[in-house]
Tab-separated table of C-alpha atoms in Angstrom:
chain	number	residue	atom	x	y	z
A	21	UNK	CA	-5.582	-57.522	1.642
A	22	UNK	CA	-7.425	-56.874	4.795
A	23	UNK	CA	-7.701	-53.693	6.204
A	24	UNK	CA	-5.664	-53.893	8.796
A	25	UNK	CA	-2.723	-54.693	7.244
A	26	UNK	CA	-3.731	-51.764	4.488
A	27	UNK	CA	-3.898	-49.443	7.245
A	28	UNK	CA	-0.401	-50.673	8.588
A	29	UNK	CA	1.133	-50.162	5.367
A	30	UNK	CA	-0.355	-46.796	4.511
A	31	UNK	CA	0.464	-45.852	8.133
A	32	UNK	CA	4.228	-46.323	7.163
A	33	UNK	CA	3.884	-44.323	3.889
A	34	UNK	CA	3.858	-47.461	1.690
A	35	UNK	CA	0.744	-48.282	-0.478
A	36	UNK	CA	-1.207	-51.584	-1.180
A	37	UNK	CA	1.200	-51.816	-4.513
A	38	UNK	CA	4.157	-51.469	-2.501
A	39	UNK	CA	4.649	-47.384	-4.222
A	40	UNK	CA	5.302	-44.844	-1.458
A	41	UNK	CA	1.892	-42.833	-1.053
A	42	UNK	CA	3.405	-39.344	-0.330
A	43	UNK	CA	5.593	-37.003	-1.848
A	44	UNK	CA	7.370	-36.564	0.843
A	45	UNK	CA	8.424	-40.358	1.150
A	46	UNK	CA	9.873	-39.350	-2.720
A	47	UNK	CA	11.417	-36.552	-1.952
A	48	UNK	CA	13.190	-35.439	0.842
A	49	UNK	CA	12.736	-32.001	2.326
A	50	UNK	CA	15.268	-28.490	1.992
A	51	UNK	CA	14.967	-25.218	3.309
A	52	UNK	CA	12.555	-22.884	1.408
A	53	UNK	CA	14.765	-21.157	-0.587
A	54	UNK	CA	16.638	-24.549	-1.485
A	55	UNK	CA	13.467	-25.522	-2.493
A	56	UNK	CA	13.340	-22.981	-5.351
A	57	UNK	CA	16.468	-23.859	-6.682
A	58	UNK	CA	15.484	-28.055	-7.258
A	59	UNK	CA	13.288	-29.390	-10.038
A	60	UNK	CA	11.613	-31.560	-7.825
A	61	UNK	CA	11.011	-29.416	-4.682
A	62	UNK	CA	13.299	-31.219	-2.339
A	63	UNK	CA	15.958	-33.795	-2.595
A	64	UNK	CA	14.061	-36.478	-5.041
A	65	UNK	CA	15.399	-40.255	-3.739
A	66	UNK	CA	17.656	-41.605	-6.101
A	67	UNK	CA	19.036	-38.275	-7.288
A	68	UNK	CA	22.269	-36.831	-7.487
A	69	UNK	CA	22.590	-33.278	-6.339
A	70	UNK	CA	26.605	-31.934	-6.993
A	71	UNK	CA	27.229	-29.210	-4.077
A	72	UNK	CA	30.613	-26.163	-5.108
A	73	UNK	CA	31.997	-23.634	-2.915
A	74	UNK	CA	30.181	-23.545	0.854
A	75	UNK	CA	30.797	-26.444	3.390
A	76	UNK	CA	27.629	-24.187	4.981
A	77	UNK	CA	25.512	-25.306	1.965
A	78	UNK	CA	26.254	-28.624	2.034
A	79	UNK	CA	25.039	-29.062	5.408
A	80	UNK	CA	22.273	-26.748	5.158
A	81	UNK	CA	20.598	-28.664	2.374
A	82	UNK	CA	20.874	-32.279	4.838
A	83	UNK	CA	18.779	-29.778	7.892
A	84	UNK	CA	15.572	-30.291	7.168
A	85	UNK	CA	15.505	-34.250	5.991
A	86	UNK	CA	17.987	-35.211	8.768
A	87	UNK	CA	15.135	-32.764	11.388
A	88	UNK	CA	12.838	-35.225	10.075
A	89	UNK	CA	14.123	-38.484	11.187
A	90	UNK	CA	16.346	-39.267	7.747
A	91	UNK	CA	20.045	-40.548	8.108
A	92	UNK	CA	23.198	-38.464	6.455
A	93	UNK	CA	26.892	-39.175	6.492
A	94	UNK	CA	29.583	-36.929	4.996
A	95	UNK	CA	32.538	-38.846	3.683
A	96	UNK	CA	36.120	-37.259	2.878
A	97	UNK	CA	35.311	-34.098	4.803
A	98	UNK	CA	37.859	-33.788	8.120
A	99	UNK	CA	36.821	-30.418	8.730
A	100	UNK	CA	33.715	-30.664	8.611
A	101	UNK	CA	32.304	-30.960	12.571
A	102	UNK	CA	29.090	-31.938	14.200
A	103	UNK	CA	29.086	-28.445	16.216
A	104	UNK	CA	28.843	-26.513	12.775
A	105	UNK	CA	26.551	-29.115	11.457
A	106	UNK	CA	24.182	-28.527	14.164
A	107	UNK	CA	24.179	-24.431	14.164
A	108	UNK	CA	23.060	-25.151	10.378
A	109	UNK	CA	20.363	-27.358	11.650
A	110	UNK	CA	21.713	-30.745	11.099
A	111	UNK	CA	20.026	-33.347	13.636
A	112	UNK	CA	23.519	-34.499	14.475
A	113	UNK	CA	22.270	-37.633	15.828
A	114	UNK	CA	21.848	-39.044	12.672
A	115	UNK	CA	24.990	-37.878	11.214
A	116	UNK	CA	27.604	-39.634	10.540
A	117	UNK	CA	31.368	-38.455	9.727
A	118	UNK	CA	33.569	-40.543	7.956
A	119	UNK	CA	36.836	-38.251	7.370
A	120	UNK	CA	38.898	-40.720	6.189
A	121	UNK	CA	37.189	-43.320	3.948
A	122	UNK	CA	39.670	-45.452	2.419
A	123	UNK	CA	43.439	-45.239	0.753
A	124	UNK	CA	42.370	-45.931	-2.772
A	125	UNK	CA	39.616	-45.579	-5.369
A	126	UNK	CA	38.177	-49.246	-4.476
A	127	UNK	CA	38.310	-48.457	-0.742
A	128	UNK	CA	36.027	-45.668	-1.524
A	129	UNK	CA	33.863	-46.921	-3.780
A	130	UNK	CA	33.141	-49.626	-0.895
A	131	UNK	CA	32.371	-47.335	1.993
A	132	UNK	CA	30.331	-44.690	-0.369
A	133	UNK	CA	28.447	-47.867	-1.470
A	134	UNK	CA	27.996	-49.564	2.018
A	135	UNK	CA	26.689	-46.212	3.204
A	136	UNK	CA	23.958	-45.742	-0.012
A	137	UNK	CA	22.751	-49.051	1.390
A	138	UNK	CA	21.944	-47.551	5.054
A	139	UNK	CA	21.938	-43.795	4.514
A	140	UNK	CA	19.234	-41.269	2.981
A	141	UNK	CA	21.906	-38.958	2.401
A	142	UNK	CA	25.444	-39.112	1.415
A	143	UNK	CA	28.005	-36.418	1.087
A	144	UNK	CA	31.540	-37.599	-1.039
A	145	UNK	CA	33.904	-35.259	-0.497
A	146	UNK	CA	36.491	-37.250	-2.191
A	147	UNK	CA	37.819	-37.276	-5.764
A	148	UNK	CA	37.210	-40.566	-7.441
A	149	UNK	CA	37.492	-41.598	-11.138
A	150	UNK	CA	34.318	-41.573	-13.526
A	151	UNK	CA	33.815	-45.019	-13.426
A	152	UNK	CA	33.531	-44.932	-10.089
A	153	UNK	CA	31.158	-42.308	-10.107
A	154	UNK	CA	29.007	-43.828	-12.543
A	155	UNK	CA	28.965	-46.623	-10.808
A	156	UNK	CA	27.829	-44.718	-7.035
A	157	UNK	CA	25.224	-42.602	-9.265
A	158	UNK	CA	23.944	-46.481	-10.119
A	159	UNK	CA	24.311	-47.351	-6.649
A	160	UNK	CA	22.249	-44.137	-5.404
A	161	UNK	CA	18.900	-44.641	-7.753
A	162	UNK	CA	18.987	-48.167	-7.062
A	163	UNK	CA	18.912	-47.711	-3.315
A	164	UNK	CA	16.659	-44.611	-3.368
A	165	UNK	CA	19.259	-42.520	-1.541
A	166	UNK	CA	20.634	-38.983	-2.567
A	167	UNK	CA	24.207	-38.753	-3.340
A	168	UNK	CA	25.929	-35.404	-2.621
A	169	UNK	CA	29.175	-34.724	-4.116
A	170	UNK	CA	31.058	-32.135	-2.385
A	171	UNK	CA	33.842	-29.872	-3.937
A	172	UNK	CA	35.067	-32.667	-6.871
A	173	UNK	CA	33.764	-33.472	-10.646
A	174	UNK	CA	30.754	-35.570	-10.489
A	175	UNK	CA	30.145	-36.435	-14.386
A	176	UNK	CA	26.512	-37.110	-14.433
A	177	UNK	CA	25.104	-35.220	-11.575
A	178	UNK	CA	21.326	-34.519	-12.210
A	179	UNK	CA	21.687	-30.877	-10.704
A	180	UNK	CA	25.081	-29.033	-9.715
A	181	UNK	CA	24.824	-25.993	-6.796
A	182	UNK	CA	27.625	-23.634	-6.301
A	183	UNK	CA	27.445	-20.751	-4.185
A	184	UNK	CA	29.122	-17.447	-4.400
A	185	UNK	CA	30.312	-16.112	-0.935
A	186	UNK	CA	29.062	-12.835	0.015
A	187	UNK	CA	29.111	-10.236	3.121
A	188	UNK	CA	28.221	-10.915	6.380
A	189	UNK	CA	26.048	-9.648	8.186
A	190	UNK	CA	26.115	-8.462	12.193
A	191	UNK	CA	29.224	-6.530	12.804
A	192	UNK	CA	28.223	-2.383	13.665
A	193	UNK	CA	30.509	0.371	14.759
A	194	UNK	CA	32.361	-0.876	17.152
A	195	UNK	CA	30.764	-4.119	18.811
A	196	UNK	CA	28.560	-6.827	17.402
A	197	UNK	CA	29.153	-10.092	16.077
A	198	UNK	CA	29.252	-12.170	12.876
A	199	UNK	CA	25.711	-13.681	12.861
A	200	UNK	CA	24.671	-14.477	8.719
A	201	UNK	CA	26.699	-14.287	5.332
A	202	UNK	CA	25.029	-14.230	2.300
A	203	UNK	CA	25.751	-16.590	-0.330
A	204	UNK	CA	24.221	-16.486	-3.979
A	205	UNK	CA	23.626	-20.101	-4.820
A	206	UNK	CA	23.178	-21.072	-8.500
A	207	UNK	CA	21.422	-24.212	-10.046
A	208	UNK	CA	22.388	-25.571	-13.373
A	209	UNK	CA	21.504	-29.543	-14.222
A	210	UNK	CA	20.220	-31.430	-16.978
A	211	UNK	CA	16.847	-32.201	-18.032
A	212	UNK	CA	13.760	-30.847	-15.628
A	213	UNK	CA	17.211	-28.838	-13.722
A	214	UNK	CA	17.722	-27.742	-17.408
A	215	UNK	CA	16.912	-24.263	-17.091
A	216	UNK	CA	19.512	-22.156	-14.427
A	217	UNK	CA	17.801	-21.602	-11.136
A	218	UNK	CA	19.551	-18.673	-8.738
A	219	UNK	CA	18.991	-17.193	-5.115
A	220	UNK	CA	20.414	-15.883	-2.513
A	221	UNK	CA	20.835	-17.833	1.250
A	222	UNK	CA	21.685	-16.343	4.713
A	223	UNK	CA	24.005	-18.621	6.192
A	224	UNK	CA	24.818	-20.020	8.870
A	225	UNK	CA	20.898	-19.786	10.310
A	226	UNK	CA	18.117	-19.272	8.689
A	227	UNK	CA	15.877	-16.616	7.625
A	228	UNK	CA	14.337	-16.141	10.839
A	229	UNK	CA	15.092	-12.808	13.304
A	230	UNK	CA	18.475	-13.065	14.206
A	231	UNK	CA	19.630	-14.512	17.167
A	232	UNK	CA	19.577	-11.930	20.392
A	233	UNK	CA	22.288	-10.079	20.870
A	234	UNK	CA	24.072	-10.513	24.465
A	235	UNK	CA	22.905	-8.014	26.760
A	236	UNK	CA	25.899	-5.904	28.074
A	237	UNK	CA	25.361	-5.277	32.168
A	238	UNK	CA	26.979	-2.245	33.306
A	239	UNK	CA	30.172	-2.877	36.291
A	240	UNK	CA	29.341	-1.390	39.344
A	241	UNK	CA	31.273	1.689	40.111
A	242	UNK	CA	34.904	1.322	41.893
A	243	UNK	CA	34.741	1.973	45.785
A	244	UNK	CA	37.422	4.430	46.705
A	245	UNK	CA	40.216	3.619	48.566
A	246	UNK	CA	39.599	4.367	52.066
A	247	UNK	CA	41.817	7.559	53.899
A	248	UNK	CA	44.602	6.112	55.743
A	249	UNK	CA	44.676	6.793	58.920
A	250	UNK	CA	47.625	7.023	61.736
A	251	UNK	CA	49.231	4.028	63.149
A	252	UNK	CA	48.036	4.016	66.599
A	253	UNK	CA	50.757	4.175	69.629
C-alpha cells in the first residue's frame, strides 16, 4: 500500500488490516469513576451496558464519548430533556431523543435497530420481549455500537449498573442551593464484569469545585420620606 494512503488510514484510526489502531477507537470513553466500575475501561463497541435507578447516570455515562465527537440517542425516555442532558455533560448536538418509538414490539425493534446502524450509543428505555432483545444485543456487536438499556430487563446484558440515590449536597442554614447528590453505583455482569465493582458518583456535575455560588449584593438603604411641608397660599 503506499504510504500515503497508510498514513490516511492510520490518520482516521484504521490500520493497514482494516483493525482500529487505538483503544480508544474500541472503546468509548466514561467519566473516571465510571471507568472503575467497567471491565474494559470505557464503553467497549459492541457491548451491552444495562443502566437501574438514575436518569442522571444514564446520561452521565454518554458525556464523555458524545464530548468527543460520538453520536447517542435515547429511545422511550419522554422525560428525559436536552437541558438536563447538557448540565451532565452531554454534547447535545449529537443527541438525539426519540420519546416515542413505535406502538408495538416490531415498531421498536425497527427504530432501536435503524439507530444501532447510525448511532455509537443507544439508550432503550422501553420494555421489549427477549427475543427482541437478543436480537438488538446481535444487532449492537454486529454494528460496533453500545446498547444501553434503561430501567427494563435486558436478558444478556454484558454488565448491569444500578445506582442507589443518596444526599445532596449544597443546601446550609438557611440559603444555598442543591448543587450534587451522591449516588452509590454498583457493577455486576458476566464474565471479565464477573466480579461486583462499586463506587460512589456526585451527580449532576462532576467532581470538580462546585459551581460558584451567586454573590448576594446588598439593597441600598431606603431614602426617607421627605417632611411635608405647608400648602402655600
Amino acid at each position: 500500500m503506499p504510504r500515503s494512503a497508510t498514513a490516511t488510514l492510520t490518520a482516521l484510526g484504521v490500520g493497514a488490516a482494516g483493525e482500529l489502531t487505538t483503544a480508544l477507537a474500541r472503546t468509548l470513553p466514561v467519566r473516571g469513576e465510571l471507568a472503575e466500575l467497567l471491565p474494559w475501561g470505557g464503553l467497549r463497541r459492541g457491548s451491552t451496558v444495562s443502566v437501574r435507578g438514575s436518569t442522571s447516570l444514564l446520561l452521565a455515562l454518554m458525556a464523555a464519548a458524545t464530548a468527543e465527537g460520538c453520536w447517542a440517542a435515547v429511545v422511550g425516555l419522554p422525560r428525559c430533556g436536552a437541558l438536563a442532558a447538557a448540565e451532565l455533560g452531554v454534547a447535545v448536538h449529537r443527541l438525539a431523543l426519540v420519546p416515542r418509538p413505535g406502538r408495538d414490539q416490531s415498531e421498536v425493534e425497527k427504530t432501536v435497530a435503524a439507530l444501532l446502524d447510525g448511532f455509537d450509543l443507544v439508550a432503550v428505555a422501553t420494555p421489549v420481549s427477549a427475543a427482541t432483545s437478543r436480537k438488538l444485543i446481535a444487532r449492537a456487536r454486529h454494528r460496533k455500537a453500545v446498547l444501553l438499556p434503561f430501567a427494563v430487563p435486558w436478558p444478556g446484558a454484558d454488565v448491569e449498573l444500578t445506582a442507589a440515590l443518596g444526599p445532596w449536597t449544597g443546601l446550609k442554614t438557611g440559603h444555598g442551593v442543591l448543587s450534587t447528590r451522591t449516588v452509590t453505583v454498583q457493577a455486576t455482569g458476566r464474565g471479565a464484569a464477573a466480579r461486583p465493582r462499586q463506587t460512589d458518583l456526585a451527580l449532576p456535575g462532576t467532581t470538580d469545585a462546585p459551581p460558584p455560588r451567586p454573590t448576594l449584593i446588598p439593597l441600598p438603604a431606603p431614602t426617607p420620606p421627605l417632611p411635608a411641608t405647608a400648602e402655600a397660599v
